[in-house]
Amino acid sequence: MQRARVPSTGRQQRMSSTYPSAPIGVRLISYLSAKLCPRLQVNRVLWFKCSVLGLTYLAYTCYHMTRKPISVVKSVLHRNCSTVTLPPEFVTPGGGGGSDPTVPPPLPTDGTWCDYAPFDQPDFNSLFGALDSAFLFSYAIAMFFAGFIAERVSLRYFLALGMAFSGLFCYLFGMAKVYDIHALWYFVAVQALAGMFQTTGWPGVVTIVGRWFGKSKRGLIFGIWNSHTSIGNVLGTLIAAHYVERDWSMSFVVPGFVMGLCGFLMFLFVVERPEIVDCQEKVADYAQQQRGSSAGSSVRRMDDSVSDVEDSGVSAEQEINERTPILGSINRAPPQHDAIGFFGALRIPGVIEFSLSLFFSKLVSYTFLFWLPFYIQHSTSMGAKLSADVSTVFDIGGIIGAIAAGMLSDASAMPATTCTGMLAIAAPLLLIYRCWGSVSLSVNILLLFVVGLMVNGPYALITTSVSAELGQHSSLNGNSKALATVTAIIDGTGSIGAAIGPLLAGMVSGWNNVFYMLVISDVLALAMLLRISSKECSRRNINRRYNVRIE
């Protein structure tokens, strides 16, 4: 008796399914699966969700990896030459090419002989600040346009090209040493162009992840996923530190090459929308099952700044595939919703408050990002490599902080209050680190870990979970084409603070004043969220009294 064939469900289907609009790498895997394993069945939704998480994690890890080398290389572009070992030609007889091979050449008398021009000047701190500002101001300005573009083009092309050019300009910075380039304008131009193309990263990856994942445990998922920023910082620091004392050009060349390679992987494999692989209904069903399984528990929401609305993707009629030009029109059919404009996104409740809070939070975080290895080397007796290695502890603390902030936000449904609590703890910790961080290596590492946890936790929560919630606010009436714009506005505003912080650090005299600036910024970030936090607390008290009455 022949067994009846059971049709496959949405959750379990063969990988041999064909997706004509999918990236070429996905179609190749489907083809090979059909040929080699025709009976293989997998959870298709879970498979693509994991691939999206993994690829976007890898992508933004690379974005941050290419930002970090400059903070490490600063310590060798200008240093105390009296502590530097003389090159072999100054200690080997005949090394200077003189007539007497037994006599070494005269020792260099210039106190900046070991520095790399143009950073051998007395105002080297200002020059370093100019490099940081060129990158960060370019990043901040371009970010507002990046969100607008990201809503209207294929995000796969958007990310792939952005990563390719970001890797190229990282590579070109290192080439300055290879070709003996000493013009300041060259370094400033490379940094500015790198900052412009780096803006392709955040709106792209957040929008893709937001399309694939529902509301359930979003804070935890984004908290874990957001560790890519810290992992990227750690990898960029370790790679740069490995080469910095031998050949600092490789500190830029290697991350730039890895960035370009990963951009090609994104082009081959990332699936930017569930509709492309026929998973849109399954994603919605899965989210509904997740909500149904927790129906017995109390359902908590953010105040009017963040609402729970149904996740929805871009209309299948507005399909973007391999033949869609990256800047071409995609309105071949009437869309369900128009992409939201800049001022429309600003009217979403909570966007302005969280944007301003991120402005000051990112000012603190990026000042550490660009100046921490330099500060550690000059406030302790550590060398360039050890200072760079120790600075990674700040990013490791940031990983734990992002996860902790996401879990607290999920458990309490009070993201603004979670941020204010962590910011309140961070302010005194900054002063404690300044006073006691140089006591010993172990104390430095311990304090730096805790500071990283408290500083990066709110920053990570706002840029991920909160941005995704605001981009799907109930006032949008289900319009899914606001996520990249809202994300770009929030992160763009934060990036202005990120640009100002390192610039001020280079201009302010004395490390004490730099840390006072960071504490003031931290307090202002907290103040921006007090109104929303008070509403969250009031709502929680009302819900608690209501539950007591029911019982």
Coordinates of C-alpha atoms in Angstrom, one line a residue:
M1 CA 0.0 0.0 0.0
Q2 CA 1.5 3.3 -1.1
R3 CA 1.9 5.9 1.7
A4 CA 0.1 9.1 1.2
R5 CA 2.4 12.1 0.6
V6 CA 2.2 14.7 3.4
P7 CA 2.6 18.2 2.1
S8 CA 5.4 20.1 3.7
T9 CA 4.4 22.9 6.1
G10 CA 5.8 26.4 6.1
R11 CA 8.0 25.4 9.0
Q12 CA 9.5 22.4 7.4
Q13 CA 10.4 22.6 3.7
R14 CA 13.1 21.3 1.4
M15 CA 16.1 23.5 0.9
S16 CA 15.7 22.6 -2.8
S17 CA 12.9 25.2 -3.1
T18 CA 13.7 27.7 -5.9
Y19 CA 13.8 31.4 -5.2
P20 CA 14.2 33.3 -8.5
S21 CA 14.6 36.7 -6.8
A22 CA 17.0 35.5 -4.1
P23 CA 20.7 36.3 -4.1
I24 CA 22.9 34.2 -6.3
G25 CA 24.5 32.5 -3.3
V26 CA 21.2 31.3 -1.9
R27 CA 20.1 30.1 -5.3
L28 CA 23.3 28.2 -5.7
I29 CA 22.8 26.5 -2.2
S30 CA 19.2 25.6 -3.2
Y31 CA 20.5 24.1 -6.5
L32 CA 23.2 22.1 -4.8
S33 CA 20.7 20.9 -2.2
A34 CA 18.3 19.7 -4.9
K35 CA 21.1 17.8 -6.6
L36 CA 22.9 16.4 -3.6
C37 CA 20.3 16.1 -0.8
P38 CA 16.8 16.1 -2.5
R39 CA 15.1 14.8 0.6
L40 CA 16.6 17.2 3.1
Q41 CA 14.0 19.2 5.0
V42 CA 14.8 22.1 7.3
N43 CA 12.9 24.8 9.2
R44 CA 13.1 27.3 6.4
V45 CA 12.2 30.4 8.6
L46 CA 14.7 29.5 11.2
W47 CA 17.4 28.8 8.6
F48 CA 17.0 32.2 7.0
K49 CA 16.6 34.0 10.3
C50 CA 19.9 32.5 11.5
S51 CA 21.6 33.4 8.2
V52 CA 20.3 37.0 8.4
L53 CA 21.5 37.4 12.0
G54 CA 24.9 35.9 11.2
L55 CA 25.6 37.9 8.1
T56 CA 24.4 41.2 9.5
Y57 CA 26.5 40.5 12.6
L58 CA 29.5 39.8 10.5
A59 CA 28.9 42.9 8.4
Y60 CA 28.7 45.4 11.2
T61 CA 31.6 43.7 13.0
C62 CA 33.6 44.7 9.9
Y63 CA 32.3 48.2 9.9
H64 CA 33.6 48.8 13.5
M65 CA 36.8 46.8 12.8
T66 CA 37.9 49.3 10.2
R67 CA 37.1 52.3 12.4
K68 CA 39.4 51.2 15.2
P69 CA 42.9 51.1 13.8
I70 CA 43.3 54.9 13.8
S71 CA 43.0 55.0 17.6
V72 CA 45.8 52.4 17.9
V73 CA 48.1 53.9 15.3
K74 CA 48.0 57.4 16.9
S75 CA 50.4 56.2 19.5
V76 CA 53.2 55.6 16.9
L77 CA 52.4 58.6 14.6
H78 CA 53.5 60.8 17.5
R79 CA 55.4 59.5 20.5
N80 CA 58.2 60.2 22.9
C81 CA 61.3 59.5 20.7
S82 CA 63.6 59.4 23.7
T83 CA 62.1 56.0 24.7
V84 CA 62.2 54.6 21.1
T85 CA 65.0 52.2 20.1
L86 CA 67.3 53.6 17.5
P87 CA 67.0 52.1 14.0
P88 CA 69.9 49.7 13.0
E89 CA 71.6 52.3 10.8
F90 CA 72.3 54.5 13.8
V91 CA 73.9 51.8 15.9
T92 CA 75.7 49.8 13.2
P93 CA 79.1 51.0 12.0
G94 CA 78.9 52.3 8.5
G95 CA 75.1 52.4 8.7
G96 CA 75.0 56.0 7.6
G97 CA 77.0 55.4 4.5
G98 CA 80.0 57.5 5.7
S99 CA 83.6 57.2 4.5
D100 CA 84.7 55.4 7.7
P101 CA 82.9 52.0 7.9
T102 CA 83.9 51.6 11.6
V103 CA 82.2 54.8 12.8
P104 CA 78.4 54.9 13.2
P105 CA 76.5 57.9 11.9
P106 CA 75.7 60.8 14.3
L107 CA 72.7 60.3 16.5
P108 CA 69.5 62.2 15.5
T109 CA 69.2 65.4 17.5
D110 CA 65.6 66.1 16.4
G111 CA 63.2 65.1 19.2
T112 CA 60.6 64.1 16.6
W113 CA 62.8 61.9 14.4
C114 CA 60.6 58.9 15.1
D115 CA 57.2 60.6 14.4
Y116 CA 55.4 60.4 11.1
A117 CA 54.9 63.8 9.4
P118 CA 52.6 65.8 9.5
F119 CA 51.9 64.5 13.0
D120 CA 55.4 65.5 14.3
Q121 CA 54.2 69.0 15.1
P122 CA 53.6 70.4 18.6
D123 CA 49.8 70.7 17.9
F124 CA 49.6 66.9 17.0
N125 CA 46.6 66.5 19.3
S126 CA 44.6 69.0 17.2
L127 CA 45.7 67.2 14.0
F128 CA 44.5 63.9 15.4
G129 CA 41.3 65.6 16.4
A130 CA 40.9 66.9 12.8
L131 CA 41.2 63.3 11.5
D132 CA 38.6 62.1 13.9
S133 CA 36.3 65.0 13.1
A134 CA 36.7 64.5 9.3
F135 CA 35.4 60.9 9.7
L136 CA 32.7 61.5 12.3
F137 CA 31.2 64.7 10.9
S138 CA 31.1 63.1 7.5
Y139 CA 29.5 60.1 9.0
A140 CA 26.9 62.2 10.9
I141 CA 25.9 64.3 8.0
A142 CA 25.8 61.4 5.5
M143 CA 23.8 59.3 7.9
F144 CA 20.6 61.4 7.5
F145 CA 20.8 60.8 3.7
A146 CA 21.7 57.1 4.1
G147 CA 18.4 56.3 5.8
F148 CA 16.5 58.1 3.0
I149 CA 18.3 56.1 0.4
A150 CA 18.1 52.8 2.3
E151 CA 14.3 52.9 2.3
R152 CA 14.3 53.1 -1.5
V153 CA 17.0 50.7 -2.8
S154 CA 18.0 47.1 -2.5
L155 CA 19.7 46.9 0.9
R156 CA 21.9 44.0 -0.3
Y157 CA 23.5 46.2 -3.0
F158 CA 23.5 49.1 -0.5
L159 CA 25.5 47.1 2.1
A160 CA 27.8 45.3 -0.4
L161 CA 28.9 48.6 -2.1
G162 CA 29.2 50.4 1.2
M163 CA 31.4 47.7 2.7
A164 CA 33.6 47.5 -0.5
F165 CA 34.3 51.3 -0.4
S166 CA 34.7 51.4 3.3
G167 CA 37.4 48.7 3.0
L168 CA 39.0 50.6 0.2
F169 CA 39.4 53.8 2.1
C170 CA 40.7 52.0 5.2
Y171 CA 43.3 50.4 2.8
L172 CA 44.2 53.8 1.3
F173 CA 45.0 55.2 4.8
G174 CA 47.6 52.5 5.3
M175 CA 49.0 53.1 1.8
A176 CA 50.2 56.5 3.0
K177 CA 53.1 54.9 4.7
V178 CA 53.9 52.6 1.8
Y179 CA 54.1 55.5 -0.7
D180 CA 55.5 58.0 1.8
I181 CA 52.6 60.4 1.7
H182 CA 52.8 63.2 4.3
A183 CA 50.1 65.6 3.1
L184 CA 47.5 66.3 5.8
W185 CA 44.8 66.8 3.2
Y186 CA 45.2 63.2 2.0
F187 CA 44.6 61.8 5.5
V188 CA 41.6 64.1 6.0
A189 CA 40.1 63.3 2.6
V190 CA 40.4 59.5 3.2
Q191 CA 38.9 59.8 6.6
A192 CA 36.0 61.9 5.3
L193 CA 35.2 59.5 2.5
A194 CA 35.5 56.5 4.8
G195 CA 33.0 58.1 7.1
M196 CA 30.5 58.8 4.3
F197 CA 30.5 55.1 3.2
Q198 CA 30.4 53.8 6.7
T199 CA 26.9 55.2 7.0
T200 CA 25.6 52.4 4.8
G201 CA 26.0 50.0 7.7
W202 CA 23.7 50.8 10.5
P203 CA 20.4 51.7 8.6
G204 CA 21.0 48.6 6.4
V205 CA 21.6 45.9 9.0
V206 CA 19.0 47.2 11.5
T207 CA 16.3 47.4 8.8
I208 CA 17.0 43.9 7.6
V209 CA 16.9 42.4 11.1
G210 CA 13.8 44.4 11.9
R211 CA 12.0 42.9 8.9
W212 CA 12.8 39.4 9.9
F213 CA 12.2 39.4 13.7
G214 CA 9.0 40.2 15.6
K215 CA 8.5 41.8 19.0
S216 CA 9.1 38.8 21.2
K217 CA 12.3 39.2 23.3
R218 CA 13.5 41.9 20.9
G219 CA 15.6 43.6 23.5
L220 CA 17.5 40.4 24.3
I221 CA 18.0 39.5 20.6
F222 CA 19.2 43.0 19.7
G223 CA 21.3 43.1 22.9
I224 CA 23.2 40.0 21.9
W225 CA 23.3 40.9 18.3
N226 CA 24.6 44.4 19.0
S227 CA 27.7 42.9 20.5
H228 CA 29.1 43.1 17.0
T229 CA 30.1 46.7 17.7
S230 CA 32.3 45.7 20.6
I231 CA 33.6 42.5 18.8
G232 CA 34.5 44.7 15.8
N233 CA 36.3 47.2 18.1
V234 CA 38.2 44.3 19.8
L235 CA 39.2 42.7 16.5
G236 CA 40.2 46.0 15.0
T237 CA 42.3 46.8 18.0
L238 CA 44.0 43.4 18.1
I239 CA 44.8 43.4 14.4
A240 CA 46.1 47.0 14.5
A241 CA 48.1 46.3 17.7
H242 CA 49.7 43.2 16.1
Y243 CA 51.3 45.3 13.4
V244 CA 51.5 48.8 14.9
E245 CA 55.1 48.6 16.2
R246 CA 56.5 46.8 13.1
D247 CA 54.6 48.3 10.1
W248 CA 51.5 50.4 11.0
S249 CA 50.4 50.5 7.3
M250 CA 49.3 46.8 7.8
S251 CA 47.1 47.9 10.7
F252 CA 44.8 49.4 8.0
V253 CA 45.5 47.1 5.0
V254 CA 44.4 43.9 6.8
P255 CA 41.0 45.2 8.1
G256 CA 40.3 46.9 4.8
F257 CA 40.9 43.6 2.9
V258 CA 38.7 41.7 5.3
M259 CA 36.0 44.3 5.0
G260 CA 35.9 44.1 1.2
L261 CA 35.7 40.3 1.3
C262 CA 32.8 40.3 3.8
G263 CA 31.0 42.8 1.6
F264 CA 31.2 40.3 -1.3
L265 CA 29.7 37.6 1.0
M266 CA 26.8 40.0 1.8
F267 CA 26.2 40.4 -1.9
L268 CA 26.1 36.7 -2.4
F269 CA 24.0 35.5 0.5
V270 CA 22.0 38.1 2.5
V271 CA 18.2 37.9 2.1
E272 CA 17.0 41.4 2.8
R273 CA 13.2 40.6 3.1
P274 CA 11.2 37.5 4.0
E275 CA 9.1 37.9 0.8
I276 CA 12.1 37.1 -1.4
V277 CA 12.2 33.5 -0.1
D278 CA 8.4 33.2 0.5
C279 CA 8.7 33.4 4.3
Q280 CA 6.6 36.5 5.0
E281 CA 3.5 34.6 6.2
K282 CA 5.6 32.1 8.2
V283 CA 7.4 34.9 10.0
A284 CA 4.1 36.5 10.9
D285 CA 2.7 33.1 12.1
Y286 CA 5.8 32.5 14.2
A287 CA 5.4 35.9 15.8
Q288 CA 1.8 35.2 16.5
Q289 CA 2.6 31.8 18.1
Q290 CA 5.2 33.5 20.3
R291 CA 2.6 36.0 21.5
G292 CA 0.0 33.3 22.0
S293 CA 2.3 31.2 24.1
S294 CA 2.7 34.1 26.5
A295 CA -1.0 35.1 26.6
G296 CA -1.3 34.1 30.2
S297 CA 1.4 36.6 31.3
S298 CA 1.0 40.3 31.5
V299 CA 1.7 42.2 28.3
R300 CA 3.8 45.2 28.9
R301 CA 4.5 48.0 26.4
M302 CA 6.5 51.2 26.2
D303 CA 4.6 54.4 26.7
D304 CA 3.5 56.5 23.8
S305 CA 7.1 56.7 22.6
V306 CA 7.1 53.0 21.6
S307 CA 4.0 50.8 20.7
D308 CA 3.5 47.2 19.7
V309 CA 2.4 46.9 16.1
E310 CA 2.4 44.0 13.8
D311 CA 5.7 43.5 11.9
S312 CA 5.3 43.8 8.2
G313 CA 7.7 43.8 5.3
V314 CA 7.8 45.7 2.1
S315 CA 5.0 44.8 -0.3
A316 CA 5.7 41.8 -2.5
E317 CA 4.5 43.9 -5.5
Q318 CA 7.4 46.2 -4.9
E319 CA 9.9 43.5 -5.4
I320 CA 13.6 44.3 -5.6
N321 CA 15.7 41.6 -7.3
E322 CA 18.9 41.0 -9.1
R323 CA 17.8 43.1 -12.1
T324 CA 16.8 46.1 -10.0
P325 CA 19.2 49.1 -10.4
I326 CA 20.4 50.3 -7.0
L327 CA 19.2 53.9 -7.6
G328 CA 16.5 53.1 -10.1
S329 CA 12.8 53.5 -9.5
I330 CA 11.1 50.5 -7.9
N331 CA 7.6 51.8 -8.2
R332 CA 6.4 49.4 -10.8
A333 CA 3.2 48.9 -8.9
P334 CA 1.3 51.2 -6.6
P335 CA 2.9 50.8 -3.1
Q336 CA 0.8 50.1 0.0
H337 CA 2.6 52.9 1.9
D338 CA 4.9 55.7 0.9
A339 CA 8.3 55.9 2.5
I340 CA 8.1 58.3 5.4
G341 CA 9.8 61.6 5.2
F342 CA 12.3 63.2 7.6
F343 CA 9.9 65.5 9.3
G344 CA 7.3 62.8 9.5
A345 CA 9.7 60.6 11.3
L346 CA 10.5 63.4 13.8
R347 CA 6.8 63.6 14.7
I348 CA 6.9 60.0 16.0
P349 CA 6.7 60.3 19.8
G350 CA 10.0 59.6 21.5
V351 CA 12.2 60.0 18.4
I352 CA 13.5 63.4 19.5
E353 CA 14.2 62.5 23.1
F354 CA 16.0 59.3 22.3
S355 CA 18.0 61.0 19.5
L356 CA 19.2 63.7 21.9
S357 CA 20.0 61.2 24.6
L358 CA 22.1 59.2 22.0
F359 CA 23.8 62.4 21.0
F360 CA 25.4 62.7 24.5
S361 CA 25.8 58.9 25.0
K362 CA 27.7 58.5 21.8
L363 CA 29.9 61.5 22.6
V364 CA 31.1 59.6 25.6
S365 CA 31.4 56.2 23.9
Y366 CA 33.3 57.5 20.8
T367 CA 35.7 59.6 22.8
F368 CA 36.7 56.4 24.5
L369 CA 36.7 54.6 21.1
F370 CA 39.2 57.1 19.5
W371 CA 41.3 58.2 22.5
L372 CA 41.4 55.3 25.0
P373 CA 44.6 53.6 23.8
F374 CA 46.3 56.9 23.6
Y375 CA 45.1 57.9 27.1
I376 CA 46.2 54.6 28.7
Q377 CA 49.7 54.9 27.2
H378 CA 50.1 58.5 28.5
S379 CA 48.6 58.0 31.9
T380 CA 50.5 54.7 32.7
S381 CA 53.8 53.2 31.9
M382 CA 52.3 50.8 29.3
G383 CA 53.7 50.6 25.8
A384 CA 51.6 51.1 22.6
K385 CA 50.7 47.4 22.1
L386 CA 49.8 46.7 25.8
S387 CA 47.7 50.0 25.9
A388 CA 45.8 48.9 22.8
D389 CA 45.2 45.4 24.3
V390 CA 44.0 46.8 27.6
S391 CA 41.6 49.2 25.9
T392 CA 39.7 46.2 24.5
V393 CA 38.4 45.6 28.0
F394 CA 36.1 48.6 27.5
D395 CA 34.5 46.9 24.5
I396 CA 34.2 43.6 26.3
G397 CA 32.3 45.4 29.1
G398 CA 30.2 46.9 26.4
I399 CA 29.1 43.5 25.2
I400 CA 27.9 42.5 28.6
G401 CA 26.3 45.9 29.0
A402 CA 24.3 45.6 25.8
I403 CA 22.9 42.2 26.7
A404 CA 22.1 43.3 30.3
A405 CA 20.3 46.4 29.0
G406 CA 18.3 44.4 26.5
M407 CA 17.3 41.8 29.2
L408 CA 16.3 44.5 31.6
S409 CA 14.3 46.3 29.0
D410 CA 12.4 43.1 28.0
A411 CA 11.7 42.2 31.6
S412 CA 10.5 45.7 32.7
A413 CA 9.2 47.1 29.4
M414 CA 10.8 50.3 30.5
P415 CA 13.7 51.0 28.1
A416 CA 14.0 54.7 29.0
T417 CA 14.2 53.9 32.7
T418 CA 16.8 51.2 32.0
C419 CA 18.9 53.7 30.2
T420 CA 18.6 56.4 32.9
G421 CA 19.6 53.9 35.6
M422 CA 22.8 52.8 33.8
L423 CA 23.7 56.4 32.9
A424 CA 23.3 57.4 36.5
I425 CA 25.8 54.7 37.6
A426 CA 28.2 55.6 34.7
A427 CA 28.8 59.2 35.7
P428 CA 30.6 58.6 39.0
L429 CA 32.4 55.6 37.5
L430 CA 34.1 57.9 34.9
L431 CA 35.6 60.0 37.7
I432 CA 36.7 56.9 39.7
Y433 CA 38.4 55.5 36.6
R434 CA 40.3 58.8 36.1
C435 CA 41.5 58.8 39.7
W436 CA 42.3 55.2 40.3
G437 CA 42.7 53.6 36.8
S438 CA 46.5 54.2 36.8
V439 CA 47.1 52.5 40.2
S440 CA 47.8 49.1 38.7
L441 CA 47.0 47.0 35.6
S442 CA 44.4 44.9 37.4
V443 CA 42.6 47.9 38.8
N444 CA 42.6 49.6 35.4
I445 CA 41.1 46.4 33.8
L446 CA 38.4 46.1 36.4
L447 CA 37.3 49.7 36.3
L448 CA 37.5 49.8 32.5
F449 CA 35.2 46.8 32.3
V450 CA 32.6 48.3 34.5
V451 CA 32.8 51.7 32.8
G452 CA 32.3 50.0 29.4
L453 CA 29.3 48.0 30.7
M454 CA 27.5 51.2 32.0
V455 CA 28.5 53.5 29.1
N456 CA 27.7 51.2 26.2
G457 CA 24.6 49.6 27.6
P458 CA 22.2 52.6 27.0
Y459 CA 24.0 53.4 23.7
A460 CA 23.4 49.9 22.4
L461 CA 19.8 49.7 23.6
I462 CA 18.8 53.0 22.0
T463 CA 20.4 52.3 18.6
T464 CA 18.9 48.8 18.3
S465 CA 15.7 47.8 20.1
V466 CA 14.4 51.3 20.8
S467 CA 15.1 52.4 17.2
A468 CA 13.3 49.3 15.8
E469 CA 10.3 49.9 18.1
L470 CA 10.0 53.6 17.1
G471 CA 10.4 52.7 13.4
Q472 CA 7.2 50.6 13.8
H473 CA 5.2 53.0 16.0
S474 CA 1.4 52.7 16.0
S475 CA 1.1 56.2 14.6
L476 CA 2.5 54.9 11.3
N477 CA -0.6 52.7 10.8
G478 CA 1.4 49.7 9.8
N479 CA 3.8 51.5 7.4
S480 CA 7.0 49.4 7.5
K481 CA 8.9 51.9 5.3
A482 CA 10.0 54.1 8.2
L483 CA 12.4 51.8 10.0
A484 CA 15.6 52.9 8.1
T485 CA 14.6 56.6 8.3
V486 CA 14.0 56.5 12.0
T487 CA 17.1 54.5 12.6
A488 CA 19.2 57.0 10.6
I489 CA 17.7 60.0 12.4
I490 CA 18.5 58.6 15.8
D491 CA 21.9 57.2 14.9
G492 CA 22.7 60.3 12.8
T493 CA 22.0 62.6 15.7
G494 CA 24.1 60.4 18.0
S495 CA 26.9 60.5 15.4
I496 CA 27.1 64.3 15.6
G497 CA 27.8 63.8 19.3
A498 CA 30.3 61.1 18.4
A499 CA 32.0 63.7 16.1
I500 CA 32.1 66.4 18.7
G501 CA 33.4 64.3 21.5
P502 CA 36.8 63.3 20.0
L503 CA 37.3 66.8 18.6
L504 CA 36.8 68.4 22.0
A505 CA 39.1 65.8 23.6
G506 CA 41.8 66.9 21.3
M507 CA 41.2 70.6 22.0
V508 CA 40.6 70.5 25.8
S509 CA 43.8 70.8 27.8
G510 CA 44.4 68.2 30.5
W511 CA 42.9 64.8 30.9
N512 CA 40.9 65.9 34.0
N513 CA 39.0 68.4 31.9
V514 CA 38.3 65.7 29.3
F515 CA 36.7 63.4 31.9
Y516 CA 34.7 66.3 33.4
M517 CA 33.3 66.8 29.8
L518 CA 32.4 63.1 29.6
V519 CA 30.6 63.2 33.0
I520 CA 28.6 66.3 32.0
S521 CA 27.6 64.6 28.7
D522 CA 26.5 61.5 30.6
V523 CA 24.3 63.5 32.9
L524 CA 22.8 65.4 29.9
A525 CA 22.0 62.0 28.2
L526 CA 20.2 61.0 31.4
A527 CA 18.3 64.3 31.5
M528 CA 16.9 63.8 28.0
L529 CA 15.1 60.7 29.0
L530 CA 13.6 61.8 32.3
R531 CA 10.2 62.7 30.9
I532 CA 9.7 59.3 29.2
S533 CA 11.1 57.5 32.2
S534 CA 8.7 59.2 34.5
K535 CA 5.8 58.2 32.3
E536 CA 7.0 54.6 32.3
C537 CA 7.1 54.6 36.1
S538 CA 3.6 56.1 36.3
R539 CA 2.2 53.6 33.9
R540 CA 3.8 50.8 35.8
N541 CA 2.3 52.0 39.1
I542 CA -1.1 52.3 37.4
N543 CA -0.9 48.8 36.0
R544 CA 0.2 47.5 39.4
R545 CA -2.8 49.1 41.2
Y546 CA -5.1 47.8 38.5
N547 CA -3.8 44.2 38.9
V548 CA -4.2 44.4 42.7
R549 CA -7.9 45.5 42.3
I550 CA -8.6 42.6 39.9
E551 CA -7.1 40.1 42.4

